[in-house]
PDB file of C-alpha atoms in Angstrom:
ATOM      1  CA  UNK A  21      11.479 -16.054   8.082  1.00 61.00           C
ATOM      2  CA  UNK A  22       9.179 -13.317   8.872  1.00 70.00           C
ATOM      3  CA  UNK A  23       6.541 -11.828   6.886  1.00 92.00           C
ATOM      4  CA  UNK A  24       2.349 -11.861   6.632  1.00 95.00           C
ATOM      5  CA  UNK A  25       0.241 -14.977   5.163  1.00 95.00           C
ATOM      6  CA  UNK A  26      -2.532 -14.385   3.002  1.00 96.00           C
ATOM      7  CA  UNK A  27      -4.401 -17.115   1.949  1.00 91.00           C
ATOM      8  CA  UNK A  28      -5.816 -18.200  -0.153  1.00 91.00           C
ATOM      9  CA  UNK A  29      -4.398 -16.878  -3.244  1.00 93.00           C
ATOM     10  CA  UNK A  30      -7.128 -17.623  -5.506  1.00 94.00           C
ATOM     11  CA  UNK A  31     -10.801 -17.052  -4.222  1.00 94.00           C
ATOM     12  CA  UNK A  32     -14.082 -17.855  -6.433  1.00 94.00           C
ATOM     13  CA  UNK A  33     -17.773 -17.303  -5.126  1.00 92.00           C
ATOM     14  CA  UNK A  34     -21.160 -16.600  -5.750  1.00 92.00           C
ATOM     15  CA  UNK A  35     -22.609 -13.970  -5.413  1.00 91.00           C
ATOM     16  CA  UNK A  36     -24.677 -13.827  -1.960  1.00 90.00           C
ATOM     17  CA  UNK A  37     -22.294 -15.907  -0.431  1.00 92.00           C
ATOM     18  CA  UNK A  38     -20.411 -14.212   2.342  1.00 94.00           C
ATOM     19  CA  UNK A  39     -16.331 -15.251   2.085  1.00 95.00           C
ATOM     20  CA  UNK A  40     -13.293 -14.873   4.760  1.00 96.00           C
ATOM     21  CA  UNK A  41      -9.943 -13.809   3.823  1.00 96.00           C
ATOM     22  CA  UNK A  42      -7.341 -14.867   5.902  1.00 97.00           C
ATOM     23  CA  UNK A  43      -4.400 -12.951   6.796  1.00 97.00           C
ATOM     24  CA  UNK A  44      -1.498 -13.730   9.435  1.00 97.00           C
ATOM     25  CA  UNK A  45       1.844 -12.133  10.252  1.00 97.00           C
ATOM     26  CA  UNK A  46       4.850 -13.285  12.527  1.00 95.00           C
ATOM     27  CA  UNK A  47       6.686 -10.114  12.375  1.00 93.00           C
ATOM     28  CA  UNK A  48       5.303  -9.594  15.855  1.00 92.00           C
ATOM     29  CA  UNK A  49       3.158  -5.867  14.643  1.00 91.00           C
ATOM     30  CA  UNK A  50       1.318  -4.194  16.483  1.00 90.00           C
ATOM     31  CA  UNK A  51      -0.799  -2.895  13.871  1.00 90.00           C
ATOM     32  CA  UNK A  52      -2.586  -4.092  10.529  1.00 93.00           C
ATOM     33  CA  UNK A  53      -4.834  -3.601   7.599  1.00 93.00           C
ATOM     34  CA  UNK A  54      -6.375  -4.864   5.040  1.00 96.00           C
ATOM     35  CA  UNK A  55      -6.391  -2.701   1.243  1.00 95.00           C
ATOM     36  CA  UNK A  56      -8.130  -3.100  -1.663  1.00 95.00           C
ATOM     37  CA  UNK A  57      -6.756  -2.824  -5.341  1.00 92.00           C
ATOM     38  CA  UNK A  58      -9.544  -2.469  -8.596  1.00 91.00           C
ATOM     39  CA  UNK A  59      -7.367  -1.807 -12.201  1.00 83.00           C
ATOM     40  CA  UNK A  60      -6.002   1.476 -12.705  1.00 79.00           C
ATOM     41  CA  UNK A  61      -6.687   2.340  -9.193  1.00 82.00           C
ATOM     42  CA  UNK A  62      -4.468   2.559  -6.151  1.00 86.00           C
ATOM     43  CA  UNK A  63      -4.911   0.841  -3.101  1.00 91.00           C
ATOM     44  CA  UNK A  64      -7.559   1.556  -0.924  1.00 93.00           C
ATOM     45  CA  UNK A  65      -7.979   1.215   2.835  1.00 92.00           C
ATOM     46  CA  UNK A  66     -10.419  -0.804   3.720  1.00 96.00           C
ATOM     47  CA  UNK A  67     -10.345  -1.612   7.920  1.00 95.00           C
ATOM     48  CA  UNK A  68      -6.807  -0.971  10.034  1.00 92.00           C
ATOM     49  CA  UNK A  69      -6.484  -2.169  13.920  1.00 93.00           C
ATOM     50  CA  UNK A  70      -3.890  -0.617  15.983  1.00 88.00           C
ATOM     51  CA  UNK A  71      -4.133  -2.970  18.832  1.00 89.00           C
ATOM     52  CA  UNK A  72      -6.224  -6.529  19.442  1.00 93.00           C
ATOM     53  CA  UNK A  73      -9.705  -6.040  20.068  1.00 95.00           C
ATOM     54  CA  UNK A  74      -9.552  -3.151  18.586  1.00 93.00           C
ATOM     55  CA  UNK A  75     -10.342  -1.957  14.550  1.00 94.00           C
ATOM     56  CA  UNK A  76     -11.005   0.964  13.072  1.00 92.00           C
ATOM     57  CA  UNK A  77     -13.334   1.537   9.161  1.00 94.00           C
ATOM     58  CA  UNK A  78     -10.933   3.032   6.624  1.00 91.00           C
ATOM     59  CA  UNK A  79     -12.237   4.366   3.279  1.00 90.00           C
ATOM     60  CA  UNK A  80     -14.401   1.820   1.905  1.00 94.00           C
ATOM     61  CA  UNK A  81     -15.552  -0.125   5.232  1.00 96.00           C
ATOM     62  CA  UNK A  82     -19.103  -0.863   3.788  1.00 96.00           C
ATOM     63  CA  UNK A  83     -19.716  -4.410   2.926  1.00 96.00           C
ATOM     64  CA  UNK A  84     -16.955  -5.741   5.406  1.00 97.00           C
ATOM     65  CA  UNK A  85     -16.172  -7.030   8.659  1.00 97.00           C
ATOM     66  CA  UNK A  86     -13.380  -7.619  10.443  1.00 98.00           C
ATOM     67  CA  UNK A  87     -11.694  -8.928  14.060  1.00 97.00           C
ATOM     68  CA  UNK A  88      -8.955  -9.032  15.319  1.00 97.00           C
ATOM     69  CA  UNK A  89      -8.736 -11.426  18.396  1.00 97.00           C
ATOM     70  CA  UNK A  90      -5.135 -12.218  17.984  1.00 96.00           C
ATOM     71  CA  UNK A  91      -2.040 -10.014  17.858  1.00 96.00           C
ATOM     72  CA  UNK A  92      -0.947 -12.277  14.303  1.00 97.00           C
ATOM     73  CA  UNK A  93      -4.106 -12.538  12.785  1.00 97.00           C
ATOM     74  CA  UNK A  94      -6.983 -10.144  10.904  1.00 98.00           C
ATOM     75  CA  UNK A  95      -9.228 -11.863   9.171  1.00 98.00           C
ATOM     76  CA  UNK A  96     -11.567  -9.937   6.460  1.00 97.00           C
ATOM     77  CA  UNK A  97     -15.089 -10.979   5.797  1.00 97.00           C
ATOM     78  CA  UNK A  98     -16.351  -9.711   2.392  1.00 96.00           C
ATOM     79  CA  UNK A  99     -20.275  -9.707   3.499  1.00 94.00           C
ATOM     80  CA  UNK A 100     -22.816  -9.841   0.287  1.00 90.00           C
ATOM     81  CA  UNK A 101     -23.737  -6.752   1.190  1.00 89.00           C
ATOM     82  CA  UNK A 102     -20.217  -5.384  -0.748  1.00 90.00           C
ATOM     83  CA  UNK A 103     -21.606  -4.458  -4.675  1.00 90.00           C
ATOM     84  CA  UNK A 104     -18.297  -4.835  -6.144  1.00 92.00           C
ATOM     85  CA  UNK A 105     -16.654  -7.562  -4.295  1.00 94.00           C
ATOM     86  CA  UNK A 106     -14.250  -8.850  -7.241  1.00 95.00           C
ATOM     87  CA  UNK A 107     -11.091  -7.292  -6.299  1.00 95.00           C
ATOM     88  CA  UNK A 108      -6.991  -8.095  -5.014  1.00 94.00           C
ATOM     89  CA  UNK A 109      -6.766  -7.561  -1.097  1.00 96.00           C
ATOM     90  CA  UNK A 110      -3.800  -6.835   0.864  1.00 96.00           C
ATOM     91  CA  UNK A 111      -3.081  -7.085   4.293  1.00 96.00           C
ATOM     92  CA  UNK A 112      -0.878  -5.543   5.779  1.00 94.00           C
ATOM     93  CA  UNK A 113       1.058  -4.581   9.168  1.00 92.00           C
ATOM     94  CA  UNK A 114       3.076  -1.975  10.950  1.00 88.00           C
ATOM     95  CA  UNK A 115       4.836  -1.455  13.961  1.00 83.00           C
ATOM     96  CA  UNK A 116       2.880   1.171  16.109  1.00 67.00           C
ATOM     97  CA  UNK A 117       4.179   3.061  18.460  1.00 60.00           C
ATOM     98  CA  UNK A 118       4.178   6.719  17.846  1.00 56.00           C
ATOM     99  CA  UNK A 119       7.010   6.335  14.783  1.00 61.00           C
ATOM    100  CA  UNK A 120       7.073   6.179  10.957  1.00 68.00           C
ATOM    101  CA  UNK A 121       7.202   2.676   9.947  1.00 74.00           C
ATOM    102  CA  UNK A 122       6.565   1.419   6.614  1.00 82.00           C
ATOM    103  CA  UNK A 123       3.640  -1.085   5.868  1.00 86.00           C
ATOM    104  CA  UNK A 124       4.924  -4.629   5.532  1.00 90.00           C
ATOM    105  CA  UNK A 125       2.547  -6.154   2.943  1.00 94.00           C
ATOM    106  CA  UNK A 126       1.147 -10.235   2.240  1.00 95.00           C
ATOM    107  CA  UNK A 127       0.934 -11.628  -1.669  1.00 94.00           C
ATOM    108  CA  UNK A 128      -2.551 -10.701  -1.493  1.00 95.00           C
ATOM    109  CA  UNK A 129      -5.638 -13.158  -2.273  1.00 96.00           C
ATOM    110  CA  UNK A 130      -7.518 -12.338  -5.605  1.00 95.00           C
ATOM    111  CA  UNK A 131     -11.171 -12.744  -5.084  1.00 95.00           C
ATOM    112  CA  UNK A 132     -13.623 -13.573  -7.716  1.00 95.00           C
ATOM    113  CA  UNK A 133     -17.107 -13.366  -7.543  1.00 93.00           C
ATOM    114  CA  UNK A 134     -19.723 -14.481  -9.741  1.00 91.00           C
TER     115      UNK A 134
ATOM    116  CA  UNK B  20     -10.918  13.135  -3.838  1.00 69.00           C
ATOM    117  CA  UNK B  21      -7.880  11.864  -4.791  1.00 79.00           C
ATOM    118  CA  UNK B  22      -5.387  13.110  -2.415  1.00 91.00           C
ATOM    119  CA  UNK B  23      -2.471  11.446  -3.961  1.00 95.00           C
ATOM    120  CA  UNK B  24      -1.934  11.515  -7.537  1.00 95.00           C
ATOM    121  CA  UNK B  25       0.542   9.924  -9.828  1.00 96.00           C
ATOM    122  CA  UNK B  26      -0.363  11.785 -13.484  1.00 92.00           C
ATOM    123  CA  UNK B  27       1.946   9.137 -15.445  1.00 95.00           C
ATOM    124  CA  UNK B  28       0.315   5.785 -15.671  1.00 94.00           C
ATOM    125  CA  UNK B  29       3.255   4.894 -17.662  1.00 96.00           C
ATOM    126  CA  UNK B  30       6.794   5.400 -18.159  1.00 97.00           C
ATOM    127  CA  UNK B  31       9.151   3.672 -20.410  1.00 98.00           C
ATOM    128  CA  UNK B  32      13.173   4.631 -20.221  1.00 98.00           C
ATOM    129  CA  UNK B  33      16.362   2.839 -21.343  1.00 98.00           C
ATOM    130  CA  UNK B  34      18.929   0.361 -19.574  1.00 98.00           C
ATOM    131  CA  UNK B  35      21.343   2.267 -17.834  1.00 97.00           C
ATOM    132  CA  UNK B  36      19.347   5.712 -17.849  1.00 98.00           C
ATOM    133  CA  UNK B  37      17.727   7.750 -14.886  1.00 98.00           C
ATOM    134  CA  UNK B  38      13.683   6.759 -14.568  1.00 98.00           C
ATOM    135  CA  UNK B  39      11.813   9.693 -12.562  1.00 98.00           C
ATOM    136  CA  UNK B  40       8.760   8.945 -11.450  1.00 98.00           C
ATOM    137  CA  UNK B  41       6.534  11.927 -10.333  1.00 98.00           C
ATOM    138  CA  UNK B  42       3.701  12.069  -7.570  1.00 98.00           C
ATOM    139  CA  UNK B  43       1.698  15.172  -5.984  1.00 98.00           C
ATOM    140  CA  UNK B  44      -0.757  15.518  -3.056  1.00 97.00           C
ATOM    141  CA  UNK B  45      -3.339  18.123  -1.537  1.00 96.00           C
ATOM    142  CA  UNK B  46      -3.111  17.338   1.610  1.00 92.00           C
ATOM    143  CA  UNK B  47      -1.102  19.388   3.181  1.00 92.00           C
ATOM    144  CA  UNK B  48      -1.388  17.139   6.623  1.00 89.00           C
ATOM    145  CA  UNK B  49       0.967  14.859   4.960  1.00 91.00           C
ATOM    146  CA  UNK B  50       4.459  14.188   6.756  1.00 89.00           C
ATOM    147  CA  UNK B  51       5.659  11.081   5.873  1.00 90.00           C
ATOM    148  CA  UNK B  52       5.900   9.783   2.102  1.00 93.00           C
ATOM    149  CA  UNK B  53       6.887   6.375   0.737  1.00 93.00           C
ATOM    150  CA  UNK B  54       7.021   4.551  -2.305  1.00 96.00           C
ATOM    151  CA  UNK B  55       6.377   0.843  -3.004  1.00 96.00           C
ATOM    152  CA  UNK B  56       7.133  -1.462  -5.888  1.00 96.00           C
ATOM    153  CA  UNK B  57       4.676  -4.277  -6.551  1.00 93.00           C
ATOM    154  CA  UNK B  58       5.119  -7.284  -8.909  1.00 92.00           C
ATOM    155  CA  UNK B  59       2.200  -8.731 -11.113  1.00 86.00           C
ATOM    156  CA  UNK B  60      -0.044 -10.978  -8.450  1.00 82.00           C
ATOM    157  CA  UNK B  61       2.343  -9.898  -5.020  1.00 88.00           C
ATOM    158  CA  UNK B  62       1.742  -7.349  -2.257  1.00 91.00           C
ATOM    159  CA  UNK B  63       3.986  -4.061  -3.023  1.00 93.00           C
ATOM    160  CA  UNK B  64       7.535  -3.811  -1.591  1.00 94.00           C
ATOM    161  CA  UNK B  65       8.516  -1.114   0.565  1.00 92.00           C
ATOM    162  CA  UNK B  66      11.581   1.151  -1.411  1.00 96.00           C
ATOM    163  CA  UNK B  67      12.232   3.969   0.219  1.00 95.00           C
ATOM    164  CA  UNK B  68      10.868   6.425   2.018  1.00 92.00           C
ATOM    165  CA  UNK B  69      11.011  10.072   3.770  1.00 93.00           C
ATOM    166  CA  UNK B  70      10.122  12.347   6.604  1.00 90.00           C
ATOM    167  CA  UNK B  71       8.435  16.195   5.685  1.00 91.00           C
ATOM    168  CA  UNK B  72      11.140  17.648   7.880  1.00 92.00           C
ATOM    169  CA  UNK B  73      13.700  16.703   4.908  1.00 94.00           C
ATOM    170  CA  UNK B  74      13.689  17.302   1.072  1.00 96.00           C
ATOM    171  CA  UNK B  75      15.734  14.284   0.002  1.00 98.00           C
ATOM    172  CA  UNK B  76      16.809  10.940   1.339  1.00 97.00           C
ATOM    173  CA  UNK B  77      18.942   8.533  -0.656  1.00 97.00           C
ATOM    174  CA  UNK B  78      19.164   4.942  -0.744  1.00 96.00           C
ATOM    175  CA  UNK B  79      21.908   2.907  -3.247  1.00 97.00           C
ATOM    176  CA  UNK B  80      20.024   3.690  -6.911  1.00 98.00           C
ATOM    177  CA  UNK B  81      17.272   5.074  -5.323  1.00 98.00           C
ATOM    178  CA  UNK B  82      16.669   8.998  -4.399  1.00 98.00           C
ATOM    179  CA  UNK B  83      13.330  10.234  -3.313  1.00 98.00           C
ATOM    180  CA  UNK B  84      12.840  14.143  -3.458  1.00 98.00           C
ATOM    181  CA  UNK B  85      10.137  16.654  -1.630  1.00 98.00           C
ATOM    182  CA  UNK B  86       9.301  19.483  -2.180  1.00 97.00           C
ATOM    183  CA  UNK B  87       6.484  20.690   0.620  1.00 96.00           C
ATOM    184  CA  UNK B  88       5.889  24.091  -1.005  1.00 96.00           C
ATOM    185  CA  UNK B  89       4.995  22.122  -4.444  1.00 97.00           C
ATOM    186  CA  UNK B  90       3.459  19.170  -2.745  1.00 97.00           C
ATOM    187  CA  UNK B  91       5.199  17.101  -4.873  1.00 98.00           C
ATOM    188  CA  UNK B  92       7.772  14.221  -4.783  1.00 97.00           C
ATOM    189  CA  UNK B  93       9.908  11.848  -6.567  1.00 98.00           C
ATOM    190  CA  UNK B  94      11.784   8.991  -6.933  1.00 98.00           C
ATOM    191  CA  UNK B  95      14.741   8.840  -9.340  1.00 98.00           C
ATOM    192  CA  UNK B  96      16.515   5.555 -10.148  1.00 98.00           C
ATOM    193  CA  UNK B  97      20.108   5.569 -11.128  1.00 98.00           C
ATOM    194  CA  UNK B  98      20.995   3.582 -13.260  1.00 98.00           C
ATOM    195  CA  UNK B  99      17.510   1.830 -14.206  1.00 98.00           C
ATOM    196  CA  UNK B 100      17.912  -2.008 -15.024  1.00 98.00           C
ATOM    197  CA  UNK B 101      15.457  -4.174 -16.508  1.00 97.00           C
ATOM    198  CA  UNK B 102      14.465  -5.700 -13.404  1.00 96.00           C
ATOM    199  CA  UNK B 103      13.433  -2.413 -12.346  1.00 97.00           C
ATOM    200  CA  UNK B 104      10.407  -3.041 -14.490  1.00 97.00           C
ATOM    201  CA  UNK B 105       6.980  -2.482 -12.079  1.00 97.00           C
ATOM    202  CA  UNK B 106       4.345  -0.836 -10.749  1.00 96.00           C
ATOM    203  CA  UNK B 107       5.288   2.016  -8.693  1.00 97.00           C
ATOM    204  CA  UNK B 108       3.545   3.443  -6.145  1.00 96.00           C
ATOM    205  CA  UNK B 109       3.399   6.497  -3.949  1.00 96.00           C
ATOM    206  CA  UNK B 110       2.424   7.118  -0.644  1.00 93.00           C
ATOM    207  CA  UNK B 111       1.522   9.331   2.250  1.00 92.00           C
ATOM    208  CA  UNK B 112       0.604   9.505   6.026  1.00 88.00           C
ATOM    209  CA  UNK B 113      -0.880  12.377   8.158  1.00 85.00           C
ATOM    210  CA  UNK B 114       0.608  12.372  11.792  1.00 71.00           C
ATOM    211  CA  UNK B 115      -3.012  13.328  13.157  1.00 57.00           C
ATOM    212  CA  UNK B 116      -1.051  13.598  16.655  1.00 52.00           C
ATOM    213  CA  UNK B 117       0.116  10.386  16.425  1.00 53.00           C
ATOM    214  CA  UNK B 118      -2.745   8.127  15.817  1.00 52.00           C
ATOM    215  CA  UNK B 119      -2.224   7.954  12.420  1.00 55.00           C
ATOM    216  CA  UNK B 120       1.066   6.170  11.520  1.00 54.00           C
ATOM    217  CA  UNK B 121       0.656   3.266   8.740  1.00 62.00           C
ATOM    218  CA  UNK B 122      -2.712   4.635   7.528  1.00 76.00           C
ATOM    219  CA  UNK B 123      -1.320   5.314   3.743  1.00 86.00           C
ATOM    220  CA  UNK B 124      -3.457   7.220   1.375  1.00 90.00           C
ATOM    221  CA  UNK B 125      -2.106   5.286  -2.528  1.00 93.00           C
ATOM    222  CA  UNK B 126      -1.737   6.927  -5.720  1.00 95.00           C
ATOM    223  CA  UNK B 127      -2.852   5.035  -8.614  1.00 94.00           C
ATOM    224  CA  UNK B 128       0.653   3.570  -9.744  1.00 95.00           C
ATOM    225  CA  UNK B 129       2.771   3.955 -12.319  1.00 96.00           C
ATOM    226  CA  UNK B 130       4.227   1.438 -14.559  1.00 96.00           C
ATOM    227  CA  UNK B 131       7.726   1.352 -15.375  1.00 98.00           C
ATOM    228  CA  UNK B 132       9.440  -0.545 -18.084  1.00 98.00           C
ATOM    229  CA  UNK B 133      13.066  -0.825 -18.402  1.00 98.00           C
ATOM    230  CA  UNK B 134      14.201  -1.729 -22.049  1.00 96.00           C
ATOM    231  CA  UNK B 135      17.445  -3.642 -21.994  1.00 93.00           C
TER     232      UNK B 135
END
């Protein structure tokens, strides 16, 4: 079956500590993202890459870091630099070339940090 | 700035009735809408979705409606059932000459409850 891994699905950390989300998708997309959801809010677009080796900051960049080295994978590092790192992030992907495609979206991972 | 807005964070309707679910946006860039359902704890679920260059697009129980000169859309489900019951959410691409496609701006959801 095809479809994006997020894991973990449950995240705790300190505060300070830097933590990597992992995200991976067989669906063979060209492009992916990774969103952000906060209660009462919608999602929010955090970094998108079109193409490997190649990413691009969405709406709330600062405090993250990403790469994407492989075509199935886009990892998300949630530096301590982010102030309000407790959150639900989504990753997502899309195929990209030039038409309207839907986002295909993972379970998520629900960071906690304390 | 909130370019997508969904002004119900709630809506509550009866087995077997319509459920309309309401969204509007500024941005007037916006050609492509969708909405998504999402389950407690799971990424959202594509539904259905619909080009600027038409004002309705159907899909079994589910009909999405546009209207550009409102900036507003819809999604109506016919005949709701209680597994129906969600979060829904709206949203919208800009075709900034093509570089664009899968960046969604979200609205904040709304939450739908089907009573049996």
């Amino acid at each position: 079956d095809g479809g994006i891994t997020q894991s973990p699905k449950y995240l705790f950390r300190k505060e300070g500590q830097n933590v990597t989300l992992s995200c991976e998708q067989n669906l063979n997309h060209d492009a992916m993202y990774w969103y952000r959801q906060d209660p009462g809010q919608g999602l929010r677009l955090i970094y998108y890459s079109q193409i490997v080796n190649d990413f691009q900051k969405g709406d709330i960049a600062e405090g993250y870091s990403v790469s994407r080295e492989k075509k199935e994978s886009f990892p998300l590092t949630v530096t301590s630099a982010q102030k309000n790192p407790t959150a639900f992030y989504l990753c997502a992907s899309s195929i990209f070339r030039g038409t309207n495609s839907p986002l295909h979206f993972g379970n998520g991972t629900r960071l906690t940090v304390t | 700035d909130q370019q997508v807005k969904q002004n119900s964070p709630s809506l509550s309707v009866q087995e077997g009735r319509i459920s309309i679910l309401n969204c509007d946006y500024t941005n007037s860039m916006f050609d492509y809408f969708l909405w998504y359902k999402k389950y407690p704890a799971e990424g959202p679920t594509f539904l259905i979705s619909i080009s600027s260059i038409k004002d309705k697009n159907e899909d079994g129980r589910f009909t999405v409606f546009l209207n550009k000169s409102a900036k507003h859309l819809s999604l109506h489900i016919v005949p709701s059932q209680p597994g129906d019951s969600a979060v829904y959410f709206c949203a919208a691409s800009a075709n900034a000459g093509g570089t664009s496609y899968g960046k969604l701006t979200f609205g904040q959801g709304t939450i739908l409850t089907v009573h049996p």
